[in-house]
Amino acid sequence: MSAGLYDVAIIGCGPAGLQAAIHVCGKKAKVVVFGKPERSGLYKAHVANYCCFEKVVSGKELLQAGRVQAENLGAVFIPLDVIETRIENDQFHLVIENNESFSSRTLVLTMGITRKKLKVKGEKEFVGRGVSYCVDCDAAFYKGKDVVIVGNESAAVTGALTLSRFANEVYLVCRELEVSNALYEQLQSSSVKIIKDAWVKEIVGNSEVEEVVLTNGKTLAGNGIFIELGAKGAMELAANLGVAFDTDTFSFIETNKSQETNIPGLYAAGDITGKPWQIAKAVGEGCVAGLNAAQYAKRLSKS
Amino acid sequence: MGEEGLLDVNDGNFESEILNASKPVLVDFWAPWCGPCKAIAPVFKELQEAYGDEIIFARCNVDQSPNTPTKYGIRAIPTLILFKDGKVLDQVVGAVPKSQIEEFAKKAL
Ligand SMILES: Cc1cc2nc3c(=O)[nH]c(=O)nc-3n(C[C@H](O)[C@H](O)[C@H](O)COP(=O)(O)OP(=O)(O)OC[C@H]3O[C@@H](n4cnc5c(N)ncnc54)[C@H](O)[C@@H]3O)c2cc1C
């Protein structure tokens, strides 16, 4: 299924990604969609303001219908998180959480938005002095040290594995892990110590982080805590490719009216490009991104 | 000089270029693999264009120069440190909004 080159790869299967996929299929281009429907902002929503649905509809049902619709048109769905992105020889290369790789001519980013902050005591105070939000950036500063990483999903687990190559002890604190079996097995055969059914209550230290207090009453001594909630998002999967962000917040990807980013062949749509966070905007942008990505890929395939 | 207007500093020349500089210096500690570092790079360049007469804008690649970040207790990148008269005036960590970086830079004036 992963073999070959796709015209369009879409990261995210919320309304933006689904609509993009539908329009890519309409252009008879080959498309693969990554992501977990239950992680979409829409999954738990009850929607009353989306055009043409007079009665309240469940977000979950909308997502399921969109997926079936796209699948019937030929879209391939891979319900796993993307953990790495690269551009090589004008192609996009993606690695997913079971370590499979995919290549495409164009890429559409529709990862939505997720909470990145823990909102616990000590978090803000110790940013840069033990609190970090980017394993890929900061793991090397923790050579031989003891570190804690918190999160339930692929960002935390891949982050813990990366940290285990640098740090002395790595403690992964999670409520319950929601990752692919392959990634879970990798974690279990690593040196990472998993602490389940727990969360971070407080981060303690003097001039820098010294301890992490957990909700289960235990305290972990450590020099650092990495906060990696959810899956990897825009900063982790797009900034490394050179994608421009809005400089007011550095939270959103900048696009023009064609949903193009500053990187050729790379598009973004939906919540990830900024407010309003609404289905109508997500599908509108997804449609434009899908059409343009398909067209761009077709031009490349002919040249 | 690296990218136009930006001074590249390293473990070897940090003291001579930064600590003995005649003007305040804003140093961006970064690494090529760091996404947020890439994200703020255009803002850093814009500020250099705006304040380059009063402040020296420098970049230190922590991958190539591991000693300097250790000396300044850096544990996350991007970190921006503002030096005045050879001393650390202030620092800011992470991809923070442009307005915040600008306010930070203006502390040197
Ligand atoms: C409680 C609630 C109620 C809401 N009610 C309404 C409403 O009534 N009307 C309305 O218009 N809007 C509503 N919204 C907002 C709406 O849900 C969002 O605007 C919409 O879902 C955005 O779509 P999206 O496709 O951009 O992102 P999302 O729907 O959030 O989808 C993002 C997708 O990206 C995937 N993803 C993220 N990272 C990765 C990765 N690394 N690899 C692979 N996949 C990844 C996720 O798994 C997910 O599938 C509501 C939101 C919430 C939370």
Tab-separated table of C-alpha atoms and ligand atoms in Angstrom:
chain	number	residue	atom	x	y	z
A	1	MET	CA	0.000	0.000	0.000
A	2	SER	CA	2.849	2.360	0.791
A	3	ALA	CA	4.750	1.522	-2.353
A	4	GLY	CA	5.103	4.089	-5.082
A	5	LEU	CA	4.884	7.816	-5.293
A	6	TYR	CA	1.666	9.607	-4.388
A	7	ASP	CA	0.635	12.808	-6.123
A	8	VAL	CA	-0.632	14.248	-2.863
A	9	ALA	CA	-0.042	13.312	0.771
A	10	ILE	CA	-2.327	14.829	3.378
A	11	ILE	CA	-1.417	14.926	7.065
A	12	GLY	CA	-4.650	15.073	9.046
A	13	CYS	CA	-8.094	13.561	8.509
A	14	GLY	CA	-10.361	16.230	9.952
A	15	PRO	CA	-12.730	18.190	7.685
A	16	ALA	CA	-9.862	20.078	5.997
A	17	GLY	CA	-7.942	16.916	5.130
A	18	LEU	CA	-11.074	15.023	4.052
A	19	GLN	CA	-12.268	17.790	1.757
A	20	ALA	CA	-8.776	18.144	0.288
A	21	ALA	CA	-8.703	14.392	-0.399
A	22	ILE	CA	-12.119	14.481	-2.074
A	23	HIS	CA	-11.018	17.243	-4.424
A	24	VAL	CA	-7.705	15.552	-5.178
A	25	CYS	CA	-9.628	12.435	-6.190
A	26	GLY	CA	-11.857	14.597	-8.375
A	27	LYS	CA	-8.725	15.553	-10.298
A	28	LYS	CA	-7.867	11.850	-10.694
A	29	ALA	CA	-4.690	12.205	-8.693
A	30	LYS	CA	-3.329	9.603	-6.255
A	31	VAL	CA	-3.755	10.605	-2.625
A	32	VAL	CA	-2.888	9.204	0.800
A	33	VAL	CA	-4.329	10.606	4.035
A	34	PHE	CA	-2.721	10.145	7.468
A	35	GLY	CA	-4.195	10.612	10.909
A	36	LYS	CA	-6.619	9.425	13.540
A	37	PRO	CA	-10.238	10.560	13.129
A	38	GLU	CA	-10.832	10.471	16.890
A	39	ARG	CA	-8.133	13.141	17.278
A	40	SER	CA	-9.971	15.635	15.082
A	41	GLY	CA	-11.373	18.698	16.837
A	42	LEU	CA	-14.669	17.718	15.284
A	43	TYR	CA	-14.893	14.230	16.774
A	44	LYS	CA	-16.656	15.302	19.962
A	45	ALA	CA	-18.506	18.283	18.520
A	46	HIS	CA	-22.227	18.720	17.959
A	47	VAL	CA	-22.581	20.973	15.003
A	48	ALA	CA	-25.419	23.397	14.458
A	49	ASN	CA	-23.877	26.070	12.251
A	50	TYR	CA	-22.654	24.144	9.256
A	51	CYS	CA	-24.476	25.046	6.077
A	52	CYS	CA	-27.043	22.618	4.680
A	53	PHE	CA	-27.370	20.621	7.910
A	54	GLU	CA	-30.505	22.050	9.386
A	55	LYS	CA	-30.503	19.886	12.507
A	56	VAL	CA	-27.631	19.386	14.926
A	57	VAL	CA	-25.268	16.740	13.549
A	58	SER	CA	-22.603	14.817	15.402
A	59	GLY	CA	-19.051	15.612	14.351
A	60	LYS	CA	-18.178	11.948	14.557
A	61	GLU	CA	-20.807	11.085	11.941
A	62	LEU	CA	-19.610	13.858	9.648
A	63	LEU	CA	-16.062	12.547	9.879
A	64	GLN	CA	-17.139	8.975	9.159
A	65	ALA	CA	-19.218	10.041	6.168
A	66	GLY	CA	-16.359	12.154	4.784
A	67	ARG	CA	-13.968	9.292	5.062
A	68	VAL	CA	-16.259	6.815	3.277
A	69	GLN	CA	-16.880	9.431	0.580
A	70	ALA	CA	-13.148	9.976	0.025
A	71	GLU	CA	-12.384	6.260	0.153
A	72	ASN	CA	-15.033	5.531	-2.459
A	73	LEU	CA	-13.336	8.045	-4.703
A	74	GLY	CA	-9.982	6.284	-4.286
A	75	ALA	CA	-8.223	7.966	-1.348
A	76	VAL	CA	-5.983	5.730	0.763
A	77	PHE	CA	-6.291	6.193	4.541
A	78	ILE	CA	-3.547	5.351	7.010
A	79	PRO	CA	-4.842	5.826	10.568
A	80	LEU	CA	-1.422	6.534	12.068
A	81	ASP	CA	0.543	9.663	12.980
A	82	VAL	CA	3.325	11.111	10.888
A	83	ILE	CA	6.486	11.441	12.960
A	84	GLU	CA	8.989	12.822	10.456
A	85	THR	CA	8.958	14.976	7.316
A	86	ARG	CA	11.747	15.630	4.813
A	87	ILE	CA	12.130	17.158	1.375
A	88	GLU	CA	14.560	15.385	-0.938
A	89	ASN	CA	14.916	15.706	-4.683
A	90	ASP	CA	11.767	17.849	-4.825
A	91	GLN	CA	9.730	15.095	-3.188
A	92	PHE	CA	8.175	14.924	0.242
A	93	HIS	CA	9.141	11.982	2.423
A	94	LEU	CA	7.069	11.057	5.437
A	95	VAL	CA	7.739	8.522	8.166
A	96	ILE	CA	4.798	7.271	10.210
A	97	GLU	CA	4.690	5.827	13.696
A	98	ASN	CA	5.196	2.220	12.598
A	99	ASN	CA	8.348	3.376	10.754
A	100	GLU	CA	6.881	2.956	7.271
A	101	SER	CA	7.884	5.641	4.761
A	102	PHE	CA	5.818	7.359	2.082
A	103	SER	CA	6.744	9.726	-0.739
A	104	SER	CA	4.681	12.302	-2.563
A	105	ARG	CA	4.967	15.104	-5.089
A	106	THR	CA	2.983	17.518	-2.943
A	107	LEU	CA	1.991	17.776	0.702
A	108	VAL	CA	-1.095	19.246	2.365
A	109	LEU	CA	-0.869	20.008	6.087
A	110	THR	CA	-4.194	19.782	7.919
A	111	MET	CA	-3.109	18.792	11.419
A	112	GLY	CA	-5.478	21.180	13.179
A	113	ILE	CA	-4.481	22.641	16.510
A	114	THR	CA	-3.725	20.891	19.768
A	115	ARG	CA	-2.945	22.021	23.245
A	116	LYS	CA	0.802	22.069	23.827
A	117	LYS	CA	0.993	23.419	27.380
A	118	LEU	CA	0.424	21.312	30.489
A	119	LYS	CA	-0.779	24.287	32.543
A	120	VAL	CA	0.776	23.112	35.806
A	121	LYS	CA	2.665	24.953	38.517
A	122	GLY	CA	6.302	25.532	37.635
A	123	GLU	CA	5.856	25.080	33.885
A	124	LYS	CA	6.111	28.719	32.847
A	125	GLU	CA	8.799	29.586	35.379
A	126	PHE	CA	11.210	26.926	34.153
A	127	VAL	CA	10.917	27.298	30.374
A	128	GLY	CA	14.471	27.058	29.072
A	129	ARG	CA	15.688	25.963	32.486
A	130	GLY	CA	14.515	22.390	32.302
A	131	VAL	CA	11.072	22.702	30.733
A	132	SER	CA	11.122	22.004	26.992
A	133	TYR	CA	8.508	21.520	24.275
A	134	CYS	CA	10.827	20.157	21.591
A	135	VAL	CA	12.725	16.908	22.007
A	136	ASP	CA	14.198	17.212	18.532
A	137	CYS	CA	15.648	20.640	19.424
A	138	ASP	CA	16.815	20.074	22.963
A	139	ALA	CA	17.574	16.373	23.589
A	140	ALA	CA	21.307	16.947	23.114
A	141	PHE	CA	21.403	19.309	26.118
A	142	TYR	CA	20.500	16.380	28.384
A	143	LYS	CA	23.428	14.037	27.763
A	144	GLY	CA	23.853	11.795	30.798
A	145	LYS	CA	21.037	13.504	32.718
A	146	ASP	CA	17.744	12.152	34.078
A	147	VAL	CA	14.680	13.446	32.278
A	148	VAL	CA	10.905	13.137	32.367
A	149	ILE	CA	8.696	13.253	29.297
A	150	VAL	CA	4.924	13.570	29.491
A	151	GLY	CA	2.248	12.739	26.904
A	152	ASN	CA	0.011	9.879	25.741
A	153	GLU	CA	0.572	9.856	22.010
A	154	SER	CA	3.147	9.486	19.271
A	155	ALA	CA	5.035	12.726	20.010
A	156	ALA	CA	5.753	11.588	23.572
A	157	VAL	CA	6.728	8.036	22.630
A	158	THR	CA	9.002	8.979	19.725
A	159	GLY	CA	10.370	11.754	21.935
A	160	ALA	CA	11.129	9.287	24.747
A	161	LEU	CA	12.983	7.044	22.277
A	162	THR	CA	15.040	9.985	21.008
A	163	LEU	CA	15.850	11.082	24.572
A	164	SER	CA	16.955	7.559	25.496
A	165	ARG	CA	19.862	7.960	23.072
A	166	PHE	CA	21.152	10.970	25.023
A	167	ALA	CA	19.907	10.927	28.599
A	168	ASN	CA	20.769	8.645	31.494
A	169	GLU	CA	17.238	7.760	32.715
A	170	VAL	CA	14.125	8.616	30.736
A	171	TYR	CA	10.744	8.455	32.497
A	172	LEU	CA	7.679	8.542	30.272
A	173	VAL	CA	4.651	9.721	32.239
A	174	CYS	CA	1.293	8.965	30.609
A	175	ARG	CA	-2.317	8.253	31.441
A	176	GLU	CA	-2.586	5.582	28.796
A	177	LEU	CA	-0.557	5.214	25.628
A	178	GLU	CA	-2.361	5.607	22.324
A	179	VAL	CA	0.176	4.606	19.697
A	180	SER	CA	0.639	1.900	17.074
A	181	ASN	CA	1.704	-1.560	18.208
A	182	ALA	CA	4.989	-1.230	16.364
A	183	LEU	CA	5.869	1.972	18.193
A	184	TYR	CA	4.766	0.484	21.511
A	185	GLU	CA	6.997	-2.538	20.985
A	186	GLN	CA	9.925	-0.285	20.174
A	187	LEU	CA	9.284	1.584	23.403
A	188	GLN	CA	9.108	-1.616	25.438
A	189	SER	CA	12.409	-2.869	24.134
A	190	SER	CA	14.094	0.464	24.945
A	191	SER	CA	15.527	1.659	28.249
A	192	VAL	CA	12.641	4.119	28.792
A	193	LYS	CA	10.813	3.658	32.102
A	194	ILE	CA	7.061	3.912	31.552
A	195	ILE	CA	4.888	5.339	34.333
A	196	LYS	CA	1.239	4.726	33.454
A	197	ASP	CA	-2.004	5.993	35.000
A	198	ALA	CA	-0.264	9.176	36.080
A	199	TRP	CA	0.149	12.789	35.015
A	200	VAL	CA	2.310	15.723	36.009
A	201	LYS	CA	1.023	17.776	38.929
A	202	GLU	CA	3.859	20.202	39.536
A	203	ILE	CA	7.370	21.045	38.375
A	204	VAL	CA	9.713	21.932	41.217
A	205	GLY	CA	13.169	23.470	41.438
A	206	ASN	CA	15.231	26.431	42.506
A	207	SER	CA	17.105	28.021	39.625
A	208	GLU	CA	16.262	25.074	37.388
A	209	VAL	CA	14.072	21.968	37.318
A	210	GLU	CA	14.943	19.457	40.019
A	211	GLU	CA	11.827	17.369	40.523
A	212	VAL	CA	8.568	16.472	38.880
A	213	VAL	CA	5.624	15.724	41.164
A	214	LEU	CA	3.071	13.265	39.775
A	215	THR	CA	-0.641	12.862	40.411
A	216	ASN	CA	-0.043	9.354	41.817
A	217	GLY	CA	1.842	10.851	44.755
A	218	LYS	CA	5.290	9.928	43.464
A	219	THR	CA	8.091	12.395	42.772
A	220	LEU	CA	10.697	11.924	40.058
A	221	ALA	CA	14.113	13.549	40.392
A	222	GLY	CA	15.200	14.903	37.047
A	223	ASN	CA	17.013	17.770	35.355
A	224	GLY	CA	14.426	18.295	32.688
A	225	ILE	CA	10.853	17.726	31.631
A	226	PHE	CA	9.746	17.488	28.024
A	227	ILE	CA	6.106	18.276	27.351
A	228	GLU	CA	4.971	16.440	24.202
A	229	LEU	CA	1.182	16.293	24.151
A	230	GLY	CA	-0.674	14.805	21.196
A	231	ALA	CA	0.928	14.105	17.846
A	232	LYS	CA	3.659	16.184	16.289
A	233	GLY	CA	2.150	19.419	15.005
A	234	ALA	CA	3.033	22.324	12.782
A	235	MET	CA	6.189	23.359	14.605
A	236	GLU	CA	7.560	19.820	14.572
A	237	LEU	CA	6.582	18.747	11.054
A	238	ALA	CA	6.554	21.999	9.070
A	239	ALA	CA	9.046	24.459	10.568
A	240	ASN	CA	11.940	22.077	9.888
A	241	LEU	CA	10.993	22.163	6.181
A	242	GLY	CA	11.324	25.942	6.190
A	243	VAL	CA	7.577	26.663	6.203
A	244	ALA	CA	6.800	30.246	7.260
A	245	PHE	CA	4.646	30.839	10.342
A	246	ASP	CA	2.581	33.842	11.371
A	247	THR	CA	5.031	35.991	13.285
A	248	ASP	CA	2.366	37.268	15.700
A	249	THR	CA	2.040	33.942	17.466
A	250	PHE	CA	4.237	31.372	15.683
A	251	SER	CA	1.281	29.016	16.049
A	252	PHE	CA	-0.122	29.055	12.511
A	253	ILE	CA	1.147	28.351	9.032
A	254	GLU	CA	1.043	31.234	6.582
A	255	THR	CA	-0.742	30.627	3.303
A	256	ASN	CA	-2.003	32.704	0.401
A	257	LYS	CA	-5.469	32.449	-1.126
A	258	SER	CA	-4.396	29.360	-3.067
A	259	GLN	CA	-3.495	27.758	0.295
A	260	GLU	CA	0.138	27.684	-0.797
A	261	THR	CA	2.849	28.024	1.823
A	262	ASN	CA	6.227	29.576	0.997
A	263	ILE	CA	7.524	26.096	0.040
A	264	PRO	CA	6.647	24.964	-3.509
A	265	GLY	CA	4.263	22.006	-3.537
A	266	LEU	CA	3.394	22.457	0.120
A	267	TYR	CA	-0.124	23.555	1.122
A	268	ALA	CA	-1.951	24.041	4.412
A	269	ALA	CA	-5.651	24.224	5.295
A	270	GLY	CA	-8.032	24.327	8.244
A	271	ASP	CA	-7.411	25.238	11.865
A	272	ILE	CA	-3.648	25.030	11.294
A	273	THR	CA	-3.740	28.260	9.246
A	274	GLY	CA	-5.487	30.275	11.970
A	275	LYS	CA	-8.914	31.486	13.059
A	276	PRO	CA	-11.854	31.131	12.750
A	277	TRP	CA	-11.730	27.539	13.891
A	278	GLN	CA	-14.780	26.361	12.012
A	279	ILE	CA	-15.673	23.435	9.784
A	280	ALA	CA	-16.846	25.749	7.022
A	281	LYS	CA	-13.443	27.412	6.822
A	282	ALA	CA	-11.654	24.058	7.091
A	283	VAL	CA	-13.517	22.484	4.194
A	284	GLY	CA	-13.273	25.656	2.106
A	285	GLU	CA	-9.536	25.828	2.498
A	286	GLY	CA	-9.251	22.052	2.135
A	287	CYS	CA	-11.031	22.201	-1.209
A	288	VAL	CA	-8.671	24.895	-2.517
A	289	ALA	CA	-5.575	23.120	-1.187
A	290	GLY	CA	-6.652	19.783	-2.675
A	291	LEU	CA	-7.358	21.214	-6.111
A	292	ASN	CA	-4.108	23.147	-6.267
A	293	ALA	CA	-1.979	20.332	-4.901
A	294	ALA	CA	-3.435	17.889	-7.441
A	295	GLN	CA	-2.851	20.326	-10.258
A	296	TYR	CA	0.713	21.013	-9.177
A	297	ALA	CA	1.434	17.273	-8.912
A	298	LYS	CA	0.021	16.648	-12.381
A	299	ARG	CA	2.258	19.351	-13.832
A	300	LEU	CA	5.288	17.788	-12.140
A	301	SER	CA	4.414	14.309	-13.376
A	302	LYS	CA	4.283	15.565	-16.972
A	303	SER	CA	7.541	17.492	-16.857
B	1	MET	CA	29.864	37.277	8.629
B	2	GLY	CA	27.269	34.663	7.695
B	3	GLU	CA	23.984	35.719	6.198
B	4	GLU	CA	24.233	39.382	5.311
B	5	GLY	CA	24.234	41.572	8.390
B	6	LEU	CA	24.334	38.665	10.809
B	7	LEU	CA	27.551	37.924	12.634
B	8	ASP	CA	28.376	34.219	13.014
B	9	VAL	CA	29.993	33.531	16.361
B	10	ASN	CA	31.441	30.322	17.797
B	11	ASP	CA	33.277	28.897	20.800
B	12	GLY	CA	36.510	30.364	19.416
B	13	ASN	CA	35.535	33.975	18.860
B	14	PHE	CA	32.637	34.428	21.277
B	15	GLU	CA	34.637	36.398	23.822
B	16	SER	CA	36.315	38.735	21.353
B	17	GLU	CA	33.193	39.365	19.300
B	18	ILE	CA	30.502	39.479	21.968
B	19	LEU	CA	31.965	40.194	25.365
B	20	ASN	CA	34.285	42.927	24.087
B	21	ALA	CA	31.858	44.420	21.590
B	22	SER	CA	31.398	48.168	21.513
B	23	LYS	CA	27.631	47.870	21.000
B	24	PRO	CA	24.990	45.681	22.642
B	25	VAL	CA	24.786	42.246	21.037
B	26	LEU	CA	21.762	40.031	20.513
B	27	VAL	CA	22.800	36.410	20.044
B	28	ASP	CA	20.501	33.773	18.562
B	29	PHE	CA	21.502	30.294	19.731
B	30	TRP	CA	20.205	27.882	17.127
B	31	ALA	CA	20.812	24.565	15.337
B	32	PRO	CA	20.060	23.401	11.810
B	33	TRP	CA	17.705	20.603	12.946
B	34	CYS	CA	15.617	22.912	15.142
B	35	GLY	CA	12.214	23.798	13.615
B	36	PRO	CA	11.333	26.727	15.888
B	37	CYS	CA	14.809	28.184	15.263
B	38	LYS	CA	14.042	28.193	11.546
B	39	ALA	CA	10.634	29.714	12.193
B	40	ILE	CA	12.016	32.757	14.027
B	41	ALA	CA	15.009	33.293	11.717
B	42	PRO	CA	13.100	35.702	9.395
B	43	VAL	CA	12.033	37.805	12.393
B	44	PHE	CA	15.601	37.987	13.629
B	45	LYS	CA	16.679	39.187	10.189
B	46	GLU	CA	13.893	41.795	10.082
B	47	LEU	CA	14.938	43.148	13.449
B	48	GLN	CA	18.530	43.287	12.281
B	49	GLU	CA	17.398	45.415	9.374
B	50	ALA	CA	15.510	47.718	11.747
B	51	TYR	CA	17.989	47.951	14.632
B	52	GLY	CA	21.262	46.878	13.028
B	53	ASP	CA	22.849	50.295	13.568
B	54	GLU	CA	22.439	50.196	17.330
B	55	ILE	CA	22.645	46.468	18.053
B	56	ILE	CA	24.909	43.736	16.699
B	57	PHE	CA	22.851	40.707	15.622
B	58	ALA	CA	24.790	37.463	15.987
B	59	ARG	CA	24.082	33.761	15.596
B	60	CYS	CA	25.716	30.847	17.409
B	61	ASN	CA	25.223	27.309	16.067
B	62	VAL	CA	25.070	25.165	19.239
B	63	ASP	CA	25.884	22.058	17.247
B	64	GLN	CA	29.257	23.415	16.204
B	65	SER	CA	29.912	25.369	19.418
B	66	PRO	CA	28.796	23.309	22.407
B	67	ASN	CA	30.837	25.149	25.060
B	68	THR	CA	29.255	28.575	24.814
B	69	PRO	CA	25.662	27.375	25.359
B	70	THR	CA	26.821	25.295	28.334
B	71	LYS	CA	28.530	28.347	29.803
B	72	TYR	CA	25.297	30.321	29.628
B	73	GLY	CA	23.147	27.474	30.937
B	74	ILE	CA	21.223	27.079	27.701
B	75	ARG	CA	18.956	24.021	27.696
B	76	ALA	CA	16.481	24.876	24.983
B	77	ILE	CA	16.714	26.462	21.570
B	78	PRO	CA	16.042	28.915	20.145
B	79	THR	CA	17.389	31.053	22.986
B	80	LEU	CA	18.125	34.719	22.424
B	81	ILE	CA	20.555	36.390	24.815
B	82	LEU	CA	21.136	40.106	24.973
B	83	PHE	CA	24.627	41.190	25.987
B	84	LYS	CA	25.568	44.713	27.022
B	85	ASP	CA	29.063	45.692	28.176
B	86	GLY	CA	30.009	42.022	28.199
B	87	LYS	CA	27.229	41.073	30.596
B	88	VAL	CA	23.956	39.210	30.082
B	89	LEU	CA	21.136	41.736	30.179
B	90	ASP	CA	18.264	39.347	29.525
B	91	GLN	CA	17.221	36.249	27.627
B	92	VAL	CA	14.189	34.824	25.912
B	93	VAL	CA	13.468	31.189	25.060
B	94	GLY	CA	11.411	29.641	22.293
B	95	ALA	CA	9.517	30.848	19.238
B	96	VAL	CA	7.836	33.780	20.975
B	97	PRO	CA	5.798	36.408	19.076
B	98	LYS	CA	7.625	38.990	17.004
B	99	SER	CA	6.378	41.831	19.199
B	100	GLN	CA	7.922	40.155	22.226
B	101	ILE	CA	11.266	39.656	20.472
B	102	GLU	CA	11.231	43.299	19.407
B	103	GLU	CA	10.482	44.532	22.947
B	104	PHE	CA	13.284	42.312	24.143
B	105	ALA	CA	15.774	43.703	21.611
B	106	LYS	CA	14.824	47.272	22.498
B	107	LYS	CA	15.984	46.717	26.069
B	108	ALA	CA	19.471	47.202	24.700
B	109	LEU	CA	18.794	50.727	23.479
C	1	LIG	C1	-15.808	20.733	21.259
C	1	LIG	C2	-15.739	21.379	19.902
C	1	LIG	C3	-16.891	21.832	19.292
C	1	LIG	C4	-16.844	22.428	18.023
C	1	LIG	N1	-17.992	22.846	17.435
C	1	LIG	C5	-17.978	23.382	16.200
C	1	LIG	C6	-19.179	23.780	15.534
C	1	LIG	O1	-20.263	23.659	16.077
C	1	LIG	N2	-19.075	24.317	14.297
C	1	LIG	C7	-17.877	24.457	13.652
C	1	LIG	O2	-17.858	24.922	12.517
C	1	LIG	N3	-16.713	24.082	14.250
C	1	LIG	C8	-16.729	23.556	15.501
C	1	LIG	N4	-15.567	23.168	16.100
C	1	LIG	C9	-14.285	23.414	15.415
C	1	LIG	C10	-14.004	22.367	14.347
C	1	LIG	O3	-14.049	21.094	14.930
C	1	LIG	C11	-12.633	22.624	13.737
C	1	LIG	O4	-12.598	23.924	13.204
C	1	LIG	C12	-12.343	21.615	12.632
C	1	LIG	O5	-12.365	20.305	13.117
C	1	LIG	C13	-10.977	21.921	12.004
C	1	LIG	O6	-10.695	20.969	11.037
C	1	LIG	P1	-9.198	20.574	10.643
C	1	LIG	O7	-9.356	19.532	9.602
C	1	LIG	O8	-8.442	21.792	10.342
C	1	LIG	O9	-8.544	19.979	11.969
C	1	LIG	P2	-9.040	18.780	12.876
C	1	LIG	O10	-10.461	18.455	12.637
C	1	LIG	O11	-8.658	19.085	14.270
C	1	LIG	O12	-8.203	17.526	12.369
C	1	LIG	C14	-6.845	17.421	12.552
C	1	LIG	C15	-6.426	16.038	12.141
C	1	LIG	O13	-5.003	15.984	12.043
C	1	LIG	C16	-4.540	14.786	12.575
C	1	LIG	N5	-3.142	14.942	12.968
C	1	LIG	C17	-2.580	15.839	13.815
C	1	LIG	N6	-1.262	15.634	13.909
C	1	LIG	C18	-0.981	14.601	13.093
C	1	LIG	C19	0.224	13.906	12.763
C	1	LIG	N7	1.411	14.222	13.288
C	1	LIG	N8	0.151	12.884	11.883
C	1	LIG	C20	-1.053	12.522	11.329
C	1	LIG	N9	-2.220	13.153	11.612
C	1	LIG	C21	-2.163	14.167	12.483
C	1	LIG	C22	-5.476	14.473	13.717
C	1	LIG	O14	-5.449	13.082	14.000
C	1	LIG	C23	-6.820	14.930	13.129
C	1	LIG	O15	-7.386	13.883	12.416
C	1	LIG	C24	-15.585	22.587	17.362
C	1	LIG	C25	-14.437	22.128	17.994
C	1	LIG	C26	-14.479	21.533	19.253
C	1	LIG	C27	-13.218	21.046	19.867
